[in-house]
Backbone as a ProteinNet text record, in pm:
[ID]
protein_1_A
[PRIMARY]
MIQVTAITNPQDMAKAFDIRRIVFVIEQECPPDEEYDEHETSSQHFLAKNQGLAVGTCRFRSTDYG
[TERTIARY]
1068.4	991.5	882	760.4	648.1	638.6	624.2	607.5	469.1	397.1	264.8	272.4	232.3	236.3	105.7	74.8	-42.3	-17.3	-120	-109.1	-118.3	-19.9	-13.9	1.1	-3.1	13.4	-73.3	-104	-192	-135.4	-3.6	56.5	29.2	45.9	19.2	-130.7	-214	-358.6	-398.4	-338.3	-366.9	-326.1	-213.8	-170.7	-270.5	-317.3	-415.5	-545	-591.9	-715.3	-698	-579.3	-554.4	-559.1	-500.8	-506.9	-651.3	-727.5	-868.8	-948.1	-918.1	-987	-957.7	-831.7	-793.9	-856.6	-841.2	-886.6	-1037.9	-1100.6	-1243.6	-1332.1	-1303.6	-1391	-1370.9	-1246.1	-1220.2	-1229.3	-1147.2	-1140.2	-1264.9	-1319.6	-1435.3	-1567.4	-1559.2	-1675.9	-1767.2	-1705.1	-1778.8	-1811.5	-1936.4	-1968.7	-1884	-1828.8	-1744.6	-1812.6	-1943.7	-2010.3	-2022.9	-2004	-1999.9	-1858.7	-1760	-1621	-1574.3	-1607.3	-1569.2	-1693.3	-1693.8	-1816.6	-1795.7	-1897.8	-1895.8	-1794.9	-1731.3	-1636.9	-1491.5	-1468.2	-1330.7	-1262.8	-1331.7	-1268.7	-1267.1	-1353	-1355.6	-1270.8	-1202	-1119.2	-971.3	-893	-747.2	-705.7	-632.4	-590.9	-445.4	-414	-279.2	-235.5	-104.4	-47.8	61.6	55.4	159.1	254.1	383.9	485.1	583.7	626.8	729.9	840.2	956	1070.9	1032.4	953.6	914.5	795.7	746.9	633.9	504.7	402.6	273.4	208.8	177.2	123.6	-9.2	-51.1	-176.5	-221.6	-345.9	-401.9	-517.2	-547	-664.2	-704.5	-823.6	-869	-935.1	-927	-979.4	-1061.8	-1175.7	-1254.9	-1325.9	-1347.9	-1425.4	-1572.8	-1654.6	-1799.8	-1863	-1994.4	-2064.8	-2046.4	-2003.1	-1983.1	-1837.2	-1752	-1610.2	-1520.1
866	845.4	741.9	773.5	682.6	586.5	459.2	356.1	294	282.1	220.4	92.5	-18.7	-147.2	-222.7	-309	-396	-493.7	-519.1	-613.5	-755.5	-836.8	-974	-1078	-1033.1	-1129.6	-1091.3	-1188.2	-1162.4	-1061.3	-1055	-962	-817	-785.5	-649.6	-618.6	-719.1	-696.6	-663.2	-729	-699.5	-556.5	-510.4	-372.4	-273.9	-303.5	-217	-212.1	-326.6	-329.8	-254.7	-261.3	-188.9	-37.7	7.4	150.2	192.2	113.8	146.6	148.9	56.7	53.1	181.2	220.4	340.9	465.5	482	604.7	613.2	507.8	516.1	475	360.4	310	389.5	412.4	482.2	634.1	690.8	836.2	898.5	835.9	894.3	830.3	735.7	668.4	605	548.8	475.9	335.9	291.5	156.8	51.5	-44.8	-146	-217.9	-243	-314.4	-229.2	-98.4	-13.6	-4.3	-8.1	1.6	-129.5	-239.9	-371.6	-431.2	-435.1	-471	-585.1	-609.1	-720.7	-701.8	-584.8	-558	-589.8	-642.1	-672.6	-770.7	-875.8	-978.3	-941.4	-850	-810.8	-686.5	-638.2	-518.5	-554.1	-469	-477.6	-380.4	-428.9	-347.4	-305	-183.9	-128.2	-78.3	-80.2	-32.8	67.7	182	284.8	270.4	271.2	260.7	376.2	425.2	527.4	472.5	453	394.2	261.1	181.4	48.5	44.6	161.2	168.8	190.7	108.8	122.9	253.7	341.9	473.7	504.8	422.8	448.6	328	330.3	218.7	267.8	192.3	219	88.7	91.2	-25.3	24.9	-57.5	-23.7	-141.1	-109.9	-216.3	-160.3	-245.7	-209.6	-228.5	-142.6	-152.8	-148.9	-157	-145.4	-7.5	87.9	224.9	255.2	155.2	173.6	143.3
101.3	-19.8	6.3	-33.2	-13.5	-131.7	-100.8	-202.5	-186.9	-298.1	-297.4	-380.3	-319.3	-388.6	-366.2	-460.1	-445.7	-332	-254.6	-143.1	-197.8	-160.8	-210.6	-99.9	25.9	134.4	254.4	337.7	452.6	552.4	565.8	660.4	619.8	491.9	445.5	447.2	419.9	427.9	571.2	668.7	809	843.4	789.3	812.4	751.3	631.4	565.8	645.2	691.1	769.8	902.2	960.4	1085	1060.6	950.8	916.3	896.1	823.1	799.1	929.3	1019.4	1148.6	1227.1	1231.5	1306.1	1245	1113.4	1047.2	1038.1	989.7	962	1080.2	1140.4	1246.1	1376.1	1415.6	1541.6	1524	1435.4	1424.6	1362.9	1257.8	1190.6	1234.1	1326.7	1383.7	1278.5	1175.3	1072.3	1126.9	1115.3	1162.2	1088.2	1159.7	1095	979.3	989.2	880.6	754.1	764.9	645.8	590	677.2	632	569.1	631.2	579.6	515.8	383.6	313.4	215.3	134.6	38.9	-74.2	-81.4	-190.1	-154.3	-36.3	4.9	-91.1	-127.6	-211.7	-359.4	-401.5	-542.9	-570.3	-469.1	-482.8	-485	-551	-542.2	-432.7	-335.2	-222.3	-239.1	-190.8	-199.8	-62.9	-40.4	85.3	54.4	122.4	109.9	228.1	199	304.3	291.5	406.4	413.5	501.7	444.1	514.5	579.4	507.1	553.4	646.3	688.9	781	703.3	728.1	661.2	706.7	610.1	643.6	574.9	480.2	410.7	332.4	292	216.1	129.7	26.5	-56.3	-123.6	-181.1	-257.6	-384.6	-487.9	-618.7	-668.2	-730.2	-792	-913.4	-1009.9	-1127.2	-1096.9	-1154.6	-1139.5	-1277.4	-1281.9	-1408.8	-1470.6	-1390.5	-1438.1	-1470.7	-1458.9	-1491.1	-1376.9
[MASK]
++++++++++++++++++++++++++++++++++++++++++++++++++++++++++++++++++

């Protein structure tokens, strides 16, 4: 069963950033400065775990459009 929780500690944030690095920067060849942007601190980050193993991540932020 996959569990998704808000990231509240540096260890889980490091896991999320590692997933993003692998998926976006390495696999999809997205430039790091586009993947890691000015919205890191204004976003709520989440980590998905399956049997305790970090398997996915996402971030959410409010904008002027909602």
